[in-house]
Coordinates of C-alpha atoms and ligand atoms in Angstrom, one line a residue:
X536 CA -1.7 61.4 -57.1
X537 CA -2.0 63.9 -54.3
X538 CA -0.2 62.9 -51.2
X539 CA -2.1 63.5 -47.9
X540 CA 0.0 64.9 -45.1
X541 CA -1.3 63.6 -41.8
X542 CA -0.5 64.4 -38.1
X543 CA -0.2 61.7 -35.5
X544 CA -3.6 62.3 -33.9
X545 CA -5.8 59.2 -33.5
X546 CA -8.2 60.7 -36.1
X547 CA -5.4 61.0 -38.7
X548 CA -4.0 57.6 -37.9
X549 CA -7.4 56.0 -38.4
X550 CA -7.4 57.7 -41.9
X551 CA -4.0 56.1 -42.6
X552 CA -5.3 52.7 -41.4
X553 CA -8.2 52.9 -43.9
X554 CA -5.8 53.7 -46.7
X555 CA -3.7 50.7 -45.8
X556 CA -6.7 48.4 -45.7
X557 CA -7.6 49.6 -49.2
X558 CA -4.2 48.6 -50.5
X559 CA -2.6 52.1 -50.4
X560 CA 0.8 53.2 -49.2
X561 CA 1.5 55.2 -46.1
X562 CA 4.9 56.5 -44.9
X563 CA 5.0 56.1 -41.1
X564 CA 7.5 57.2 -38.5
X565 CA 9.4 54.5 -36.7
X566 CA 12.2 54.9 -34.1
X567 CA 14.8 54.0 -36.8
X568 CA 13.8 55.8 -40.0
X569 CA 10.5 56.5 -41.8
X570 CA 9.1 53.4 -43.3
X571 CA 6.9 53.1 -46.5
X572 CA 4.2 50.8 -45.4
X573 CA 1.7 48.5 -47.1
X574 CA -0.4 45.6 -46.0
X575 CA 2.3 42.8 -45.9
X576 CA -0.2 40.1 -46.9
X577 CA -1.4 41.9 -50.0
X578 CA 1.1 41.2 -52.8
X579 CA -0.4 43.9 -55.1
X580 CA -0.1 46.6 -52.4
X581 CA 3.5 45.5 -51.7
X582 CA 4.4 45.7 -55.3
X583 CA 3.5 49.4 -55.3
X584 CA 6.2 50.0 -52.7
X585 CA 8.8 48.9 -55.1
X586 CA 7.4 51.1 -57.8
X587 CA 7.3 54.2 -55.6
X588 CA 10.8 53.7 -54.4
X589 CA 12.3 52.4 -57.6
X590 CA 13.6 49.5 -55.6
X591 CA 14.9 46.4 -57.3
X592 CA 12.3 43.6 -56.9
X593 CA 15.0 41.2 -55.6
X594 CA 15.5 43.2 -52.4
X595 CA 13.1 41.9 -49.8
X596 CA 11.1 43.9 -47.2
X597 CA 10.8 43.8 -43.4
X598 CA 7.4 42.9 -42.0
X599 CA 6.4 45.0 -39.0
X600 CA 3.9 43.9 -36.3
X601 CA 2.7 45.5 -33.1
X602 CA 2.6 42.3 -30.8
X603 CA 4.8 39.2 -30.6
X604 CA 1.6 37.1 -30.7
X605 CA 0.8 38.6 -34.2
X606 CA 3.6 36.4 -35.7
X607 CA 1.7 33.2 -34.8
X608 CA -1.8 34.7 -35.2
X609 CA -1.0 35.7 -38.8
X610 CA 1.2 32.6 -39.5
X611 CA 4.0 34.8 -40.7
X612 CA 6.8 32.3 -40.0
X613 CA 7.1 28.5 -40.3
X614 CA 8.4 28.4 -36.7
X615 CA 10.0 30.7 -34.1
X616 CA 13.4 29.3 -33.1
X617 CA 14.4 29.5 -29.5
X618 CA 17.1 32.2 -30.2
X619 CA 14.5 34.4 -31.9
X620 CA 12.4 34.2 -28.8
X621 CA 15.3 35.2 -26.6
X622 CA 16.2 38.1 -28.9
X623 CA 12.5 39.3 -29.1
X624 CA 12.3 39.2 -25.3
X625 CA 15.5 41.2 -24.9
X626 CA 15.1 43.8 -27.7
X627 CA 11.5 44.1 -28.9
X628 CA 9.9 46.5 -29.3
X629 CA 13.0 48.0 -30.7
X630 CA 15.5 48.4 -33.6
X631 CA 16.2 44.7 -34.2
X632 CA 14.9 42.7 -37.2
X633 CA 14.9 38.9 -37.0
X634 CA 15.0 36.8 -40.2
X635 CA 13.2 33.4 -39.9
X636 CA 11.8 30.7 -42.2
X637 CA 8.7 32.2 -43.8
X638 CA 5.1 31.2 -43.5
X639 CA 3.1 30.3 -46.6
X640 CA 1.0 33.5 -46.4
X641 CA 4.0 35.7 -47.1
X642 CA 3.7 37.0 -50.7
X643 CA 6.8 36.6 -53.0
X644 CA 7.0 40.4 -53.3
X645 CA 7.8 40.6 -49.6
X646 CA 10.4 37.9 -49.4
X647 CA 11.7 38.5 -53.0
X648 CA 11.4 34.8 -53.6
X649 CA 13.6 33.8 -50.6
X650 CA 12.3 31.1 -48.2
X651 CA 12.8 33.5 -45.2
X652 CA 11.0 36.6 -43.9
X653 CA 12.3 39.5 -41.9
X654 CA 10.2 40.5 -38.8
X655 CA 10.4 43.5 -36.4
X656 CA 8.3 45.1 -33.7
X657 CA 9.1 48.8 -33.7
X658 CA 8.8 50.8 -30.5
X659 CA 7.6 54.1 -32.1
X660 CA 4.1 54.8 -30.6
X661 CA 2.7 56.1 -34.0
X662 CA 3.8 53.0 -35.9
X663 CA 2.4 50.9 -33.1
X664 CA -1.0 52.6 -33.2
X665 CA -1.1 52.4 -37.0
X666 CA -0.7 48.6 -36.9
X667 CA -3.0 48.1 -33.9
X668 CA -5.8 50.3 -35.5
X669 CA -5.5 48.7 -38.9
X670 CA -5.0 45.2 -37.6
X671 CA -2.4 44.6 -40.3
X672 CA 1.1 43.4 -40.5
X673 CA 3.0 46.1 -42.5
X674 CA 5.7 45.5 -45.0
X675 CA 7.9 48.6 -44.8
X676 CA 11.3 49.5 -46.3
X677 CA 12.7 52.9 -45.7
X678 CA 10.6 55.6 -47.3
X679 CA 13.3 57.0 -49.6
X680 CA 14.0 56.8 -53.3
X681 CA 16.1 53.6 -53.7
X682 CA 19.8 54.5 -53.3
X683 CA 19.3 57.8 -51.5
X684 CA 19.9 58.4 -47.8
X685 CA 17.0 57.0 -45.6
X686 CA 14.5 59.5 -44.4
X687 CA 14.5 60.5 -40.7
X688 CA 11.9 63.3 -40.9
X689 CA 8.6 63.7 -42.7
X690 CA 10.3 66.5 -44.7
X691 CA 12.8 64.0 -46.1
X692 CA 9.9 61.7 -47.1
X693 CA 8.1 64.6 -48.9
X694 CA 11.3 65.3 -50.8
X695 CA 11.4 61.8 -52.2
X696 CA 7.8 60.6 -52.2
X697 CA 5.5 63.5 -52.8
X698 CA 2.9 62.5 -55.4
X699 CA 4.0 58.9 -55.4
X700 CA 2.1 57.6 -52.2
X701 CA -1.2 58.1 -50.6
X702 CA -0.1 59.6 -47.2
X703 CA 2.6 60.5 -44.8
X704 CA 2.2 60.6 -41.0
X705 CA 4.4 63.2 -39.4
X706 CA 5.7 61.9 -36.1
X707 CA 8.7 64.2 -35.8
X708 CA 12.4 63.3 -36.2
X709 CA 13.4 59.6 -35.7
X710 CA 15.3 59.0 -32.5
X711 CA 17.6 56.2 -33.6
X712 CA 18.3 57.5 -37.1
X713 CA 19.8 54.4 -38.8
X714 CA 17.8 51.4 -39.8
X715 CA 17.4 48.3 -37.6
X716 CA 20.1 45.7 -37.0
X717 CA 19.2 42.8 -39.2
X718 CA 20.1 39.3 -37.9
X719 CA 19.2 36.0 -39.4
X720 CA 18.5 33.0 -37.1
X721 CA 17.7 30.8 -40.2
X722 CA 21.4 29.9 -40.4
X723 CA 23.3 27.5 -38.0
X724 CA 25.1 30.3 -36.4
X725 CA 23.0 33.6 -36.3
X726 CA 24.5 36.3 -38.5
X727 CA 24.3 40.0 -38.6
X728 CA 23.4 41.1 -42.2
X729 CA 23.0 44.8 -41.4
X730 CA 24.4 46.5 -38.3
X731 CA 22.3 49.0 -36.4
X732 CA 22.0 50.6 -32.9
X733 CA 21.8 47.2 -31.3
X734 CA 25.3 46.0 -31.4
X735 CA 27.0 42.6 -32.0
X736 CA 28.2 42.7 -28.3
X737 CA 24.6 43.3 -27.0
X738 CA 23.2 40.5 -29.0
X739 CA 26.0 38.1 -28.0
X740 CA 25.3 38.8 -24.4
X741 CA 21.8 37.3 -25.0
X742 CA 22.3 34.4 -27.4
X743 CA 26.1 33.8 -27.5
X744 CA 28.4 33.7 -30.5
X745 CA 27.2 35.2 -33.7
X746 CA 28.8 36.1 -37.0
X747 CA 28.9 39.4 -38.9
X748 CA 28.4 38.9 -42.6
X749 CA 31.5 39.9 -44.7
X750 CA 29.5 42.3 -46.8
X751 CA 28.7 44.5 -43.7
X752 CA 32.2 46.0 -43.8
X753 CA 33.6 44.9 -47.2
X754 CA 32.8 45.3 -50.8
X755 CA 31.5 42.1 -52.4
X756 CA 33.6 40.7 -55.2
X757 CA 31.7 40.3 -58.5
X758 CA 31.3 36.6 -58.0
X759 CA 30.2 36.8 -54.4
X760 CA 26.5 36.2 -53.6
X761 CA 24.9 38.6 -51.1
X762 CA 23.3 37.0 -48.1
X763 CA 21.0 40.0 -47.8
X764 CA 20.1 41.3 -51.3
X765 CA 20.1 44.9 -50.1
X766 CA 23.9 44.6 -49.4
X767 CA 24.9 44.6 -53.0
X768 CA 23.5 48.0 -54.0
X769 CA 25.2 51.4 -53.7
X770 CA 23.2 53.1 -51.1
X771 CA 22.6 56.2 -48.9
X772 CA 24.4 58.4 -51.5
X773 CA 23.9 62.1 -52.1
X774 CA 24.5 63.4 -55.6
X775 CA 28.0 64.7 -54.7
X776 CA 30.8 62.2 -54.6
X777 CA 31.5 61.0 -51.1
X778 CA 35.0 59.9 -50.1
X779 CA 35.8 58.6 -46.6
X780 CA 39.0 59.9 -45.0
X781 CA 40.6 57.8 -42.3
X782 CA 42.9 59.5 -39.8
X783 CA 43.2 61.5 -36.6
X784 CA 41.1 64.7 -36.2
X785 CA 44.2 66.8 -36.7
X786 CA 45.2 65.1 -40.0
X787 CA 41.6 65.1 -41.2
X788 CA 41.2 68.8 -40.7
X789 CA 44.5 69.6 -42.4
X790 CA 43.5 67.3 -45.3
X791 CA 40.2 69.0 -45.9
X792 CA 41.6 72.5 -45.6
X793 CA 44.4 71.8 -48.1
X794 CA 42.0 70.1 -50.5
X795 CA 39.6 73.1 -50.3
X796 CA 42.5 75.6 -50.8
X797 CA 43.0 74.1 -54.3
X798 CA 39.4 73.0 -55.1
X799 CA 36.4 75.1 -54.2
X800 CA 34.1 72.1 -55.1
X801 CA 35.2 70.4 -51.9
X802 CA 33.1 70.1 -48.7
X803 CA 33.5 68.3 -45.4
X804 CA 31.3 66.0 -43.4
X805 CA 32.8 66.1 -39.9
X806 CA 32.2 65.9 -36.2
X807 CA 30.7 68.9 -34.4
X808 CA 33.9 69.8 -32.6
X809 CA 36.0 70.1 -35.7
X810 CA 33.7 72.3 -37.8
X811 CA 35.0 75.6 -36.6
X812 CA 38.6 74.6 -37.7
X813 CA 37.5 73.6 -41.2
X814 CA 37.6 76.3 -44.0
X815 CA 35.5 74.3 -46.5
X816 CA 31.7 74.3 -46.2
X817 CA 30.7 71.6 -43.7
X818 CA 27.9 69.4 -42.7
X819 CA 28.2 68.1 -39.2
X820 CA 27.3 64.6 -38.0
X821 CA 27.2 64.8 -34.2
X822 CA 29.7 65.0 -31.4
X823 CA 32.8 62.9 -31.9
X824 CA 32.3 60.8 -28.8
X825 CA 28.5 60.4 -29.1
X826 CA 27.8 57.6 -31.5
X827 CA 24.1 57.6 -30.8
X828 CA 23.9 61.2 -31.8
X829 CA 26.0 60.5 -34.9
X830 CA 23.5 57.8 -35.9
X831 CA 20.6 60.1 -35.3
X832 CA 22.2 62.8 -37.5
X833 CA 23.9 60.7 -40.2
X834 CA 21.2 60.6 -42.9
X835 CA 20.2 64.2 -42.4
X836 CA 23.9 65.1 -42.9
X837 CA 24.1 63.1 -46.1
X838 CA 21.0 64.8 -47.4
X839 CA 22.3 68.2 -46.4
X840 CA 25.4 67.7 -48.6
X841 CA 23.3 68.3 -51.7
X842 CA 22.1 71.6 -50.4
X843 CA 25.7 73.0 -50.4
X844 CA 26.0 75.1 -53.6
X845 CA 28.7 74.0 -56.0
X846 CA 29.9 71.0 -54.1
X847 CA 31.2 68.1 -56.1
X848 CA 33.3 66.1 -53.6
X849 CA 32.6 65.6 -49.9
X850 CA 35.3 64.3 -47.6
X851 CA 33.7 62.5 -44.7
X852 CA 35.6 61.7 -41.6
X853 CA 35.6 58.0 -41.4
X854 CA 34.2 56.5 -38.1
X855 CA 35.6 53.5 -36.3
X856 CA 33.7 50.3 -37.1
X857 CA 33.4 49.3 -33.4
X858 CA 30.1 49.1 -31.4
X859 CA 27.5 51.4 -32.9
X860 CA 30.3 52.7 -35.1
X861 CA 29.8 49.5 -37.2
X862 CA 26.3 50.8 -38.3
X863 CA 27.8 54.2 -39.1
X864 CA 30.7 52.8 -41.1
X865 CA 28.4 50.4 -42.9
X866 CA 26.2 53.3 -44.2
X867 CA 29.0 55.7 -44.9
X868 CA 31.2 53.2 -46.8
X869 CA 28.2 52.5 -49.1
X870 CA 27.5 56.3 -49.5
X871 CA 31.1 56.5 -50.6
X872 CA 30.8 53.5 -52.9
X873 CA 33.8 52.1 -50.9
X874 CA 36.2 54.9 -51.7
X875 CA 38.5 55.5 -48.7
X876 CA 41.6 57.6 -48.3
X877 CA 44.0 56.4 -45.6
X878 CA 46.0 59.3 -44.2
X879 CA 49.6 58.5 -43.2
X880 CA 50.2 57.6 -39.6
X881 CA 53.6 59.4 -39.7
X882 CA 53.8 63.2 -39.6
X883 CA 54.8 64.4 -43.0
X884 CA 56.7 67.5 -44.2
X885 CA 55.9 68.1 -47.9
X886 CA 58.9 69.7 -49.6
X887 CA 58.3 71.3 -52.9
X888 CA 59.2 74.4 -54.9
X889 CA 60.0 76.0 -58.2
X890 CA 62.2 74.1 -60.6
X891 CA 65.9 75.0 -60.1
X892 CA 65.2 76.7 -56.8
X893 CA 67.2 74.1 -54.9
X894 CA 64.6 71.7 -53.5
X895 CA 67.0 68.7 -53.8
X896 CA 69.7 70.5 -51.8
X897 CA 67.2 71.2 -49.1
X898 CA 66.1 67.5 -49.1
X899 CA 69.8 66.5 -48.6
X900 CA 70.2 69.0 -45.7
X901 CA 67.0 67.7 -44.1
X902 CA 68.3 64.1 -44.4
X903 CA 71.6 65.2 -42.8
X904 CA 69.5 66.3 -39.9
X905 CA 68.1 62.8 -39.5
X906 CA 64.8 63.3 -41.3
X907 CA 64.0 60.3 -43.6
X908 CA 63.3 61.6 -47.1
X909 CA 60.9 59.9 -49.5
X910 CA 61.5 61.0 -53.0
X911 CA 58.6 61.3 -55.4
X912 CA 61.0 61.1 -58.4
X913 CA 62.4 57.8 -57.1
X914 CA 58.8 56.6 -56.4
X915 CA 57.9 57.6 -60.0
X916 CA 60.8 55.6 -61.4
X917 CA 59.7 52.6 -59.4
X918 CA 56.0 53.1 -60.4
X919 CA 56.7 52.8 -64.1
X920 CA 58.4 49.4 -63.5
X921 CA 55.0 48.1 -62.5
X922 CA 53.5 45.9 -65.2
X923 CA 49.9 47.3 -64.9
X924 CA 51.2 50.9 -65.1
X925 CA 53.3 50.1 -68.2
X926 CA 50.2 48.5 -69.8
X927 CA 48.1 51.5 -69.0
X928 CA 50.7 53.8 -70.5
X929 CA 50.9 51.8 -73.7
X930 CA 47.1 51.9 -73.9
X931 CA 47.1 55.6 -73.6
X932 CA 50.2 56.6 -75.6
X933 CA 50.9 53.7 -78.0
X934 CA 54.0 51.4 -77.7
X935 CA 56.3 53.3 -75.3
X936 CA 58.4 50.3 -74.2
X937 CA 62.0 49.5 -75.0
X938 CA 62.9 46.1 -76.6
X939 CA 63.8 44.8 -73.1
X940 CA 60.3 45.5 -71.9
X941 CA 61.2 48.5 -69.7
X942 CA 59.6 51.9 -70.2
X943 CA 61.1 54.2 -72.8
X944 CA 61.2 57.2 -70.5
X945 CA 62.3 59.7 -73.2
X946 CA 59.6 58.6 -75.6
X947 CA 56.9 58.6 -72.8
X948 CA 57.9 62.1 -71.7
X949 CA 57.8 63.3 -75.3
X950 CA 54.2 62.2 -75.8
X951 CA 53.0 62.8 -72.3
X952 CA 54.1 66.4 -72.2
X953 CA 53.0 67.2 -75.7
X954 CA 49.6 68.5 -74.5
X955 CA 47.9 69.2 -71.2
X956 CA 45.4 66.4 -71.9
X957 CA 48.2 63.9 -72.3
X958 CA 49.9 65.2 -69.1
X959 CA 46.7 64.7 -67.2
X960 CA 46.4 61.2 -68.6
X961 CA 50.0 60.4 -67.5
X962 CA 49.3 61.7 -64.0
X963 CA 46.0 59.8 -63.7
X964 CA 47.9 56.6 -64.5
X965 CA 51.0 57.1 -62.5
X966 CA 50.0 59.2 -59.4
X967 CA 48.0 56.5 -57.5
X968 CA 50.9 54.1 -57.8
X969 CA 53.5 56.8 -56.9
X970 CA 51.4 57.8 -53.9
X971 CA 51.1 54.2 -52.7
X972 CA 54.8 53.7 -53.0
X973 CA 55.5 56.9 -51.0
X974 CA 53.0 56.0 -48.3
X975 CA 54.5 52.6 -48.0
X976 CA 58.1 54.0 -47.7
X977 CA 56.8 56.6 -45.2
X978 CA 55.4 53.9 -42.9
X979 CA 58.6 51.9 -43.1
X980 CA 60.8 54.9 -42.1
X981 CA 62.2 55.3 -38.6
X982 CA 61.0 58.1 -36.4
X983 CA 58.0 60.3 -36.1
X984 CA 58.5 62.6 -39.1
X985 CA 59.2 62.0 -42.8
X986 CA 59.8 64.3 -45.7
X987 CA 57.9 64.0 -49.0
X988 CA 60.3 65.5 -51.6
X989 CA 57.9 66.2 -54.5
X990 CA 58.1 68.9 -57.2
X991 CA 54.5 68.0 -58.1
X992 CA 53.2 68.0 -54.5
X993 CA 50.1 70.1 -55.3
X994 CA 49.4 68.7 -58.7
X995 CA 49.4 65.2 -57.4
X996 CA 47.2 66.1 -54.4
X997 CA 49.9 64.8 -52.0
X998 CA 49.8 68.2 -50.3
X999 CA 46.7 66.9 -48.5
X1000 CA 48.7 64.2 -46.8
X1001 CA 51.2 66.7 -45.3
X1002 CA 51.1 68.1 -41.8
X1003 CA 53.5 70.9 -42.9
X1004 CA 54.5 72.2 -46.3
X1005 CA 57.9 73.8 -47.0
X1006 CA 58.5 75.4 -50.3
X1007 CA 61.8 76.4 -51.8
X1008 CA 61.9 79.5 -54.0
X1009 CA 64.6 81.5 -55.7
X1010 CA 65.0 84.5 -58.1
X1011 CA 64.2 83.6 -61.6
X1012 CA 67.7 84.5 -62.9
X1013 CA 69.3 82.2 -60.4
X1014 CA 67.0 79.4 -61.2
X1015 CA 67.7 79.8 -64.9
X1016 CA 71.4 79.7 -64.3
X1017 CA 71.1 76.6 -62.2
X1018 CA 69.0 74.8 -64.8
X1019 CA 71.4 75.7 -67.6
X1020 CA 74.4 74.2 -65.7
X1021 CA 72.6 71.3 -64.0
X1022 CA 70.4 70.1 -66.9
X1023 CA 72.3 71.6 -69.8
X1024 CA 69.1 72.8 -71.4
X1025 CA 68.6 76.0 -73.5
X1026 CA 66.5 79.1 -72.6
X1027 CA 63.5 78.0 -74.6
X1028 CA 63.2 74.7 -72.7
X1029 CA 63.8 76.4 -69.4
X1030 CA 61.1 78.9 -70.2
X1031 CA 58.7 76.1 -71.1
X1032 CA 59.4 74.2 -67.9
X1033 CA 58.9 77.3 -65.8
X1034 CA 55.6 78.2 -67.6
X1035 CA 53.9 75.0 -66.5
X1036 CA 54.7 75.6 -62.9
X1037 CA 52.8 77.6 -60.2
X1038 CA 54.2 81.0 -59.5
X1039 CA 55.9 82.1 -56.4
X1040 CA 52.8 83.6 -54.8
X1041 CA 51.0 80.3 -55.1
X1042 CA 53.9 78.5 -53.2
X1043 CA 53.9 81.2 -50.6
X1044 CA 50.1 81.0 -50.1
X1045 CA 50.0 77.2 -49.8
X1046 CA 53.0 76.7 -47.5
X1047 CA 53.7 76.7 -43.8
X1048 CA 57.3 77.9 -44.4
X1049 CA 59.2 79.3 -47.4
X1050 CA 62.9 78.9 -47.9
X1051 CA 64.5 81.6 -50.1
X1052 CA 67.5 80.1 -51.7
X1053 CA 69.3 83.1 -53.2
X1054 CA 72.5 83.0 -51.1
X1055 CA 75.3 80.6 -50.3
X1056 CA 75.1 76.9 -49.3
X1057 CA 76.0 77.9 -45.8
X1058 CA 73.0 80.3 -45.6
X1059 CA 70.7 77.6 -47.0
X1060 CA 72.0 75.2 -44.3
X1061 CA 71.2 77.7 -41.6
X1062 CA 67.7 78.3 -43.1
X1063 CA 66.9 74.6 -43.1
X1064 CA 68.3 74.2 -39.6
X1065 CA 66.0 77.0 -38.4
X1066 CA 62.9 75.5 -40.0
X1067 CA 63.6 72.0 -38.7
X1068 CA 63.9 73.4 -35.2
X1069 CA 60.9 75.6 -35.5
X1070 CA 58.5 73.1 -37.2
X1071 CA 59.6 69.7 -36.2
X1072 CA 60.8 70.1 -32.7
X1073 CA 58.1 69.7 -30.1
Ligands
AMP1173 P1 15.0 48.5 -45.9 O1 13.8 48.0 -46.5 O2 15.5 49.7 -46.6 O3 14.9 48.7 -44.4 O4 15.9 47.3 -46.1 C1 15.6 46.0 -45.6 C2 16.8 45.2 -45.5 O5 16.5 43.9 -44.9 C3 17.4 45.0 -46.8 O6 18.8 45.1 -46.8 C4 17.0 43.6 -47.2 O7 17.9 43.0 -48.1 C5 17.0 42.9 -45.8 N1 16.1 41.7 -45.8 C6 14.8 41.7 -45.7 N2 14.3 40.5 -45.7 C7 15.4 39.6 -45.8 C8 15.6 38.2 -45.9 N3 14.6 37.4 -45.9 N4 16.8 37.8 -46.0 C9 17.9 38.6 -46.1 N5 17.8 39.9 -46.0 C10 16.6 40.5 -45.9
MG1174 MG1 16.4 51.2 -47.2

């Protein structure tokens, strides 16, 4: 099928109205996002919307009308409850959808077999004229391929729908940018099923107490039934993996920069003000204090992610879920398939370095200066006491338990370090638990700063949680000597351990400070003192 690209002149809108009356599909601009419209009372036409979008048939559509009186005139609902009238008066035309008991004329395709129907009067003049000139109520979901970010320009619609629908009306960029707030008044207490520009607070000011459905902000458990079928699907997602990162601007910027330093497949989705301080490729999503602009830009930003060459993971700065932020968070958490990284609230010094260089000694000297030290080794020992970790290790490496049920650490190490694949497996099993234990201990610690003492700081990705990184290095000969006396191991084993580590230039490049431990304990103490003073003191 050849898709017709129309302007928003009356002549073109009349053409689109004809297409709709003939049972065709037209993408139309609304103030929220572009909608993919069909005659709402023609089940066959509506069915084609699902085909064009690849939308599951159990996900109902919103019916759009141009006048409040159309609802009665076309018998769209069984009755209009008082609260619906109040909401309509306050917010229509506008980005609010109201769910009511449906009228008998509503085809099953529109309501997906539910006994309710969702109704909205959009404020966009082009949508308005299309409905007025066609005389139709229009069923219209967002005009994107199911699962992708919703379209906020005619260009986005073309990217997804070219050749699949009869026509697109270009009405410019949508001003709101996220879909309507959906509220049901078919329940005893009205309930928000999807947040949008019109907030809970604004609605409560009109009709009093309402609820927000649990699925708006939370992942549904497998056995939970969605009140709005659309809530259960992964949604709004670019091809690249999106992960939300929750933390202050400063922490977020440091996080992304450190992640990018190690992995060039990383990109950022950030507020305008932060872009210039981020070294990774960025898409911006509006000014940090302008939630309306963020809403307007959100879907364009999510689509822009896939235009960045070579990107595999996007770290998006997580918005607060208050006010309009609820709508942003709701979309972004779905784009991220509910994957969130919480950055520590404490300020963190990552302490790492080459084996045998004296990292533990530095940790001790830092602790002496009053800095709480969280040890990754201790966390790792704790992690392997966890039953689910032990089970996963047995699944990966065979029976690695001692008769008393505790982990046989020697046997585990033997298998796990026998090949790079096994080492990666070990890390994948243990690192999340180790990280959780360390974060927990950090939050329990007194004071503003904590030290993460971790030889595998970079390998584990914990470097991204650190405000500052201090590395300890020493001459190879010295390190070998220390390992011989400390661990009583031979040169072959020493060489093997050293060969799997990063070299000194890597530690230097990735650190905010480097301690050279080639001298006496007194010299080391002075070096640590200097660093603590320089980095940690305000
Ligand atoms: P979209 O078509 O992309 O704007 O999505 C419409 C949203 O409204 C989806 O999340 C639907 O699940 C929801 N919706 C439409 N009708 C109903 C209804 N009768 N009951 C509950 N949710 C509905
Ligand atoms: Mg949609």
